[in-house]
């Protein structure tokens, strides 16, 4: 497997950023977020995991050593812990970091907003948890095709803990077919026979940022360690472009709602809710069936 290309040297060069994103479908920025800041967020989440008994007895919370109570995302005993994670103000305020907004705005070339649906990944060691299968975000989130995902490890993620891998150049294939799969998201992209086979990953550090388009195929590697892998998924799009919603639900409910409470419950006691507010004047489109056989590929800045 090839190593991710470090884009730190072109972080302020808009033309170079867009050119590399158009070529590879991802950008990687080691240690973009300050270590002390990320350590604080990790400590808040580790306290939740400790109280939920997801951490091994007698270990330090910051080590994130998994207990036998740690289960796969979506299992019945998962949601008590995850609701407490989603009620953690500092986790959601990751989305307010100027480093992240600035990157998204430079890439998209206009005013942006961050989806309030912020995803925390608390990945137990295998075989208790199935890695996220290789997929494209577009079928799952829909709306603006140029929605950008930022994957941020909240603790060091060496090779034995897995981490994310991306298929460089796969965004050029357009919207791929999918099939059902085990693991988070529940779908896998049909990349066999596409001619693209350039998987890239690295030894991720706390506060690294891996950004990719909604058409870039990506997935998680197995967590072969004895620790929980802790990360955040934060998504950005242009304010001028439509977001998607499901009939019967207000847009941008919390991740895993209704198994996780709605925002009025989660935000009790918060000092600010700006991190989960939706800008006024957005346009919306209805979500289509993510398993549809043929989905047209919308025009993209990066294809």
Short mmCIF file of C-alpha atoms in Angstrom, two decimals:
data_model
loop_
_atom_site.label_atom_id
_atom_site.label_comp_id
_atom_site.label_asym_id
_atom_site.label_seq_id
_atom_site.Cartn_x
_atom_site.Cartn_y
_atom_site.Cartn_z
CA UNK A 1 0.00 0.00 0.00
CA UNK A 2 1.27 3.46 -0.94
CA UNK A 3 1.67 6.31 1.57
CA UNK A 4 -0.65 9.30 1.55
CA UNK A 5 0.85 12.45 0.04
CA UNK A 6 1.44 15.20 2.59
CA UNK A 7 -0.21 18.41 1.31
CA UNK A 8 0.96 20.69 4.13
CA UNK A 9 3.38 22.51 1.84
CA UNK A 10 0.55 23.70 -0.45
CA UNK A 11 -2.05 24.42 2.26
CA UNK A 12 -2.17 28.12 1.30
CA UNK A 13 -1.90 27.62 -2.48
CA UNK A 14 -5.50 27.42 -3.69
CA UNK A 15 -4.65 26.43 -7.26
CA UNK A 16 -2.31 23.65 -6.12
CA UNK A 17 -4.85 22.33 -3.60
CA UNK A 18 -7.59 22.13 -6.21
CA UNK A 19 -5.26 20.54 -8.75
CA UNK A 20 -4.18 17.82 -6.30
CA UNK A 21 -7.75 17.17 -5.16
CA UNK A 22 -8.82 16.87 -8.80
CA UNK A 23 -6.01 14.40 -9.47
CA UNK A 24 -6.07 12.23 -6.32
CA UNK A 25 -9.49 12.85 -4.77
CA UNK A 26 -7.99 13.50 -1.31
CA UNK A 27 -5.70 15.85 0.63
CA UNK A 28 -3.74 14.90 3.74
CA UNK A 29 -2.51 17.36 6.40
CA UNK A 30 -0.51 15.82 9.28
CA UNK A 31 -0.97 17.51 12.68
CA UNK A 32 -3.17 20.26 11.25
CA UNK A 33 -5.00 20.70 14.55
CA UNK A 34 -3.01 21.69 17.67
CA UNK A 35 -2.12 18.69 19.83
CA UNK A 36 -3.19 20.27 23.12
CA UNK A 37 -6.59 21.14 21.68
CA UNK A 38 -7.22 17.61 20.36
CA UNK A 39 -5.97 16.16 23.65
CA UNK A 40 -8.72 18.11 25.42
CA UNK A 41 -11.44 16.74 23.13
CA UNK A 42 -10.06 13.23 23.51
CA UNK A 43 -10.06 13.58 27.30
CA UNK A 44 -13.73 14.61 27.28
CA UNK A 45 -14.68 11.59 25.16
CA UNK A 46 -12.45 9.26 27.20
CA UNK A 47 -14.38 10.34 30.30
CA UNK A 48 -17.61 9.31 28.56
CA UNK A 49 -16.10 5.97 27.56
CA UNK A 50 -14.88 5.41 31.13
CA UNK A 51 -18.32 6.16 32.58
CA UNK A 52 -19.87 3.83 29.97
CA UNK A 53 -17.42 1.07 31.03
CA UNK A 54 -16.01 0.80 27.52
CA UNK A 55 -12.47 1.13 28.89
CA UNK A 56 -10.59 -1.72 30.53
CA UNK A 57 -10.60 -1.65 34.32
CA UNK A 58 -7.37 -0.43 35.90
CA UNK A 59 -6.13 1.39 32.79
CA UNK A 60 -5.68 5.11 32.24
CA UNK A 61 -8.57 6.64 30.21
CA UNK A 62 -6.23 8.37 27.75
CA UNK A 63 -4.86 4.95 26.71
CA UNK A 64 -8.31 4.00 25.33
CA UNK A 65 -7.79 0.31 26.19
CA UNK A 66 -10.99 -1.47 25.22
CA UNK A 67 -13.06 -3.43 27.73
CA UNK A 68 -15.28 -6.40 26.90
CA UNK A 69 -18.26 -4.03 26.83
CA UNK A 70 -17.01 -2.35 23.64
CA UNK A 71 -19.24 -3.48 20.78
CA UNK A 72 -19.74 -2.86 17.09
CA UNK A 73 -21.36 0.38 16.01
CA UNK A 74 -25.15 0.03 15.88
CA UNK A 75 -25.56 -2.84 18.36
CA UNK A 76 -28.20 -2.36 21.06
CA UNK A 77 -25.71 -1.58 23.85
CA UNK A 78 -23.87 0.91 21.65
CA UNK A 79 -26.40 3.72 21.84
CA UNK A 80 -26.14 4.57 25.55
CA UNK A 81 -22.44 5.33 25.15
CA UNK A 82 -22.91 7.04 21.80
CA UNK A 83 -25.70 9.31 23.04
CA UNK A 84 -23.32 10.58 25.73
CA UNK A 85 -20.62 11.15 23.10
CA UNK A 86 -23.09 13.10 20.95
CA UNK A 87 -24.00 15.20 24.01
CA UNK A 88 -20.36 16.32 24.41
CA UNK A 89 -20.07 19.98 23.42
CA UNK A 90 -16.32 19.96 22.78
CA UNK A 91 -16.67 17.14 20.23
CA UNK A 92 -19.10 19.14 18.10
CA UNK A 93 -16.99 22.29 18.42
CA UNK A 94 -14.27 20.61 16.35
CA UNK A 95 -16.33 21.92 13.43
CA UNK A 96 -15.65 25.51 14.48
CA UNK A 97 -11.88 25.32 14.11
CA UNK A 98 -10.70 27.96 11.65
CA UNK A 99 -8.12 25.54 10.21
CA UNK A 100 -10.92 23.29 8.96
CA UNK A 101 -13.27 25.98 7.70
CA UNK A 102 -10.43 27.75 5.92
CA UNK A 103 -9.43 24.61 4.05
CA UNK A 104 -12.98 23.87 2.96
CA UNK A 105 -13.53 27.44 1.83
CA UNK A 106 -10.32 27.52 -0.20
CA UNK A 107 -11.23 24.25 -1.91
CA UNK A 108 -14.82 25.14 -2.72
CA UNK A 109 -14.13 28.78 -3.56
CA UNK A 110 -17.17 30.24 -1.80
CA UNK A 111 -18.94 30.50 1.55
CA UNK A 112 -19.27 27.10 3.20
CA UNK A 113 -21.09 25.50 6.09
CA UNK A 114 -20.43 22.42 8.17
CA UNK A 115 -23.10 19.73 8.39
CA UNK A 116 -24.34 19.60 12.01
CA UNK A 117 -24.40 15.81 11.73
CA UNK A 118 -20.93 15.22 13.19
CA UNK A 119 -19.95 11.55 13.37
CA UNK A 120 -17.81 10.06 16.11
CA UNK A 121 -16.24 6.69 15.32
CA UNK A 122 -15.50 4.62 18.43
CA UNK A 123 -14.16 1.48 16.82
CA UNK A 124 -13.63 -1.59 18.98
CA UNK A 125 -10.85 -4.05 18.13
CA UNK A 126 -11.72 -6.75 15.62
CA UNK A 127 -13.39 -9.25 15.63
CA UNK A 128 -15.84 -7.36 17.86
CA UNK A 129 -16.24 -4.64 15.22
CA UNK A 130 -16.35 -4.94 11.44
CA UNK A 131 -14.32 -2.26 9.62
CA UNK A 132 -16.18 0.28 7.52
CA UNK A 133 -16.38 -1.21 4.00
CA UNK A 134 -14.95 0.64 1.00
CA UNK A 135 -17.61 3.06 -0.22
CA UNK A 136 -18.36 6.51 -1.61
CA UNK A 137 -20.07 9.03 0.66
CA UNK A 138 -22.27 10.44 -2.10
CA UNK A 139 -24.88 7.67 -2.07
CA UNK A 140 -25.25 8.02 1.70
CA UNK A 141 -25.24 11.80 2.17
CA UNK A 142 -26.35 12.95 -1.34
CA UNK A 143 -27.16 16.63 -1.88
CA UNK A 144 -24.06 18.52 -3.10
CA UNK A 145 -21.65 16.19 -4.89
CA UNK A 146 -18.74 18.40 -3.82
CA UNK A 147 -19.40 17.83 -0.13
CA UNK A 148 -15.99 17.33 1.50
CA UNK A 149 -15.42 14.91 4.36
CA UNK A 150 -12.65 15.54 6.91
CA UNK A 151 -11.59 12.43 8.83
CA UNK A 152 -9.74 13.37 12.03
CA UNK A 153 -8.08 10.84 14.38
CA UNK A 154 -8.53 12.01 17.98
CA UNK A 155 -5.70 9.79 19.20
CA UNK A 156 -2.60 8.43 17.51
CA UNK A 157 -3.57 5.69 15.09
CA UNK A 158 -0.59 3.41 14.29
CA UNK A 159 -0.83 0.69 11.68
CA UNK A 160 -2.10 -1.97 14.11
CA UNK A 161 -5.07 0.25 15.02
CA UNK A 162 -6.04 0.46 11.37
CA UNK A 163 -7.20 3.88 10.29
CA UNK A 164 -8.67 5.05 7.03
CA UNK A 165 -7.48 4.20 3.52
CA UNK A 166 -8.46 5.95 0.28
CA UNK A 167 -8.46 4.75 -3.33
CA UNK A 168 -6.57 7.55 -5.07
CA UNK A 169 -8.20 8.73 -8.28
CA UNK A 170 -11.43 6.80 -7.68
CA UNK A 171 -13.55 9.98 -7.73
CA UNK A 172 -12.98 10.10 -11.49
CA UNK A 173 -15.03 6.90 -11.86
CA UNK A 174 -18.25 8.76 -11.02
CA UNK A 175 -21.01 7.26 -8.89
CA UNK A 176 -20.31 3.53 -8.64
CA UNK A 177 -22.74 0.68 -8.11
CA UNK A 178 -23.11 -0.68 -4.60
CA UNK A 179 -24.01 -3.85 -2.76
CA UNK A 180 -24.97 -4.55 0.85
CA UNK A 181 -22.09 -5.10 3.28
CA UNK A 182 -21.41 -5.58 6.97
CA UNK A 183 -20.00 -2.68 8.95
CA UNK A 184 -20.77 1.04 9.33
CA UNK A 185 -22.73 2.47 6.40
CA UNK A 186 -23.89 -0.97 5.29
CA UNK A 187 -22.80 -0.64 1.65
CA UNK A 188 -19.68 -1.25 -0.40
CA UNK A 189 -18.73 0.29 -3.74
CA UNK A 190 -18.26 -1.97 -6.74
CA UNK A 191 -14.71 -1.09 -7.76
CA UNK A 192 -13.63 -4.46 -9.19
CA UNK A 193 -12.71 -4.11 -12.84
CA UNK A 194 -12.53 -0.31 -12.66
CA UNK A 195 -8.79 -0.29 -13.39
CA UNK A 196 -8.13 1.84 -10.29
CA UNK A 197 -6.06 0.09 -7.60
CA UNK A 198 -4.02 2.77 -5.82
CA UNK A 199 -4.90 2.37 -2.15
CA UNK A 200 -3.17 4.79 0.22
CA UNK A 201 -2.94 5.11 3.99
CA UNK A 202 -0.38 5.99 6.65
CA UNK A 203 0.44 5.93 10.36
CA UNK A 204 -1.98 8.63 11.48
CA UNK A 205 -1.24 11.01 14.31
CA UNK A 206 -3.64 12.75 16.67
CA UNK A 207 -5.03 15.85 14.94
CA UNK A 208 -4.17 14.81 11.39
CA UNK A 209 -6.79 15.72 8.80
CA UNK A 210 -7.59 13.54 5.78
CA UNK A 211 -10.00 15.30 3.41
CA UNK A 212 -11.71 13.68 0.42
CA UNK A 213 -14.61 14.21 -1.98
CA UNK A 214 -17.97 12.46 -1.74
CA UNK A 215 -17.00 10.35 -4.80
CA UNK A 216 -13.65 9.15 -3.41
CA UNK A 217 -13.77 5.48 -2.43
CA UNK A 218 -12.52 4.97 1.13
CA UNK A 219 -12.83 2.50 3.97
CA UNK A 220 -11.34 1.50 7.30
CA UNK A 221 -8.59 -0.99 7.95
CA UNK A 222 -9.01 -3.61 10.71
CA UNK A 223 -8.28 -2.53 14.27
CA UNK A 224 -5.84 -5.23 15.38
CA UNK A 225 -4.81 -3.45 18.58
CA UNK A 226 -6.34 -3.68 22.06
CA UNK A 227 -7.41 -0.02 21.97
CA UNK A 228 -10.49 1.82 20.80
CA UNK A 229 -9.90 3.78 17.61
CA UNK A 230 -11.35 7.25 18.14
CA UNK A 231 -11.99 9.63 15.25
CA UNK A 232 -14.37 12.27 13.89
CA UNK A 233 -16.06 12.69 10.51
CA UNK A 234 -16.92 16.31 9.71
CA UNK A 235 -18.44 17.38 6.37
CA UNK A 236 -18.48 20.69 4.54
CA UNK A 237 -20.33 21.97 1.51
CA UNK A 238 -20.96 25.23 -0.31
CA UNK A 239 -23.88 27.20 1.12
CA UNK A 240 -25.17 27.85 -2.40
CA UNK A 241 -25.65 24.13 -3.13
CA UNK A 242 -28.50 21.87 -1.98
CA UNK A 243 -28.42 19.55 1.01
CA UNK A 244 -30.44 16.34 1.19
CA UNK A 245 -33.14 15.26 3.63
CA UNK A 246 -35.38 12.25 4.25
CA UNK A 247 -39.17 12.66 4.20
CA UNK A 248 -40.58 12.77 7.72
CA UNK A 249 -37.40 14.13 9.34
CA UNK A 250 -36.00 17.58 9.75
CA UNK A 251 -32.60 17.85 8.01
CA UNK A 252 -29.38 17.28 9.93
CA UNK A 253 -30.68 15.40 12.93
CA UNK A 254 -27.92 13.94 15.17
CA UNK A 255 -26.02 10.91 13.90
CA UNK A 256 -28.05 7.75 14.60
CA UNK A 257 -31.21 9.70 15.44
CA UNK A 258 -33.76 8.49 16.61
CA UNK A 259 -31.68 5.87 18.47
CA UNK A 260 -29.79 8.93 19.74
CA UNK A 261 -31.90 11.78 21.21
CA UNK A 262 -32.61 14.95 19.26
CA UNK A 263 -30.66 18.19 19.71
CA UNK A 264 -32.80 19.77 22.48
CA UNK A 265 -31.95 16.80 24.72
CA UNK A 266 -28.31 16.45 23.67
CA UNK A 267 -27.51 20.14 24.15
CA UNK A 268 -28.88 20.54 27.68
CA UNK A 269 -26.28 22.40 29.73
CA UNK A 270 -24.24 23.55 26.73
CA UNK A 271 -22.90 27.09 26.83
CA UNK A 272 -23.28 27.50 23.04
CA UNK A 273 -25.01 25.64 20.20
CA UNK A 274 -23.39 27.44 17.26
CA UNK A 275 -21.54 24.26 16.25
CA UNK A 276 -24.79 22.51 15.31
CA UNK A 277 -26.77 25.41 13.89
CA UNK A 278 -28.01 25.33 10.28
CA UNK A 279 -27.54 28.49 8.18
CA UNK A 280 -30.70 30.20 6.97
CA UNK A 281 -31.63 30.11 3.31
CA UNK A 282 -30.34 26.64 2.42
CA UNK A 283 -32.03 24.70 -0.35
CA UNK A 284 -32.91 21.02 0.05
CA UNK A 285 -33.54 18.00 -2.14
CA UNK A 286 -35.15 14.69 -1.16
CA UNK A 287 -32.88 11.70 -0.73
CA UNK A 288 -33.14 8.90 -3.27
CA UNK A 289 -32.73 5.18 -2.54
CA UNK A 290 -29.01 4.72 -1.82
CA UNK A 291 -29.17 1.22 -3.36
CA UNK A 292 -30.53 2.44 -6.72
CA UNK A 293 -28.84 0.58 -9.54
CA UNK A 294 -28.07 3.60 -11.71
CA UNK A 295 -27.33 7.00 -10.18
CA UNK A 296 -26.21 9.81 -12.50
CA UNK A 297 -22.95 11.52 -11.62
CA UNK A 298 -23.55 15.27 -11.05
CA UNK A 299 -20.97 17.77 -12.35
CA UNK A 300 -18.13 18.33 -9.91
CA UNK A 301 -15.36 20.89 -9.42
CA UNK A 302 -12.95 18.00 -8.91
CA UNK A 303 -13.62 15.77 -11.92
#
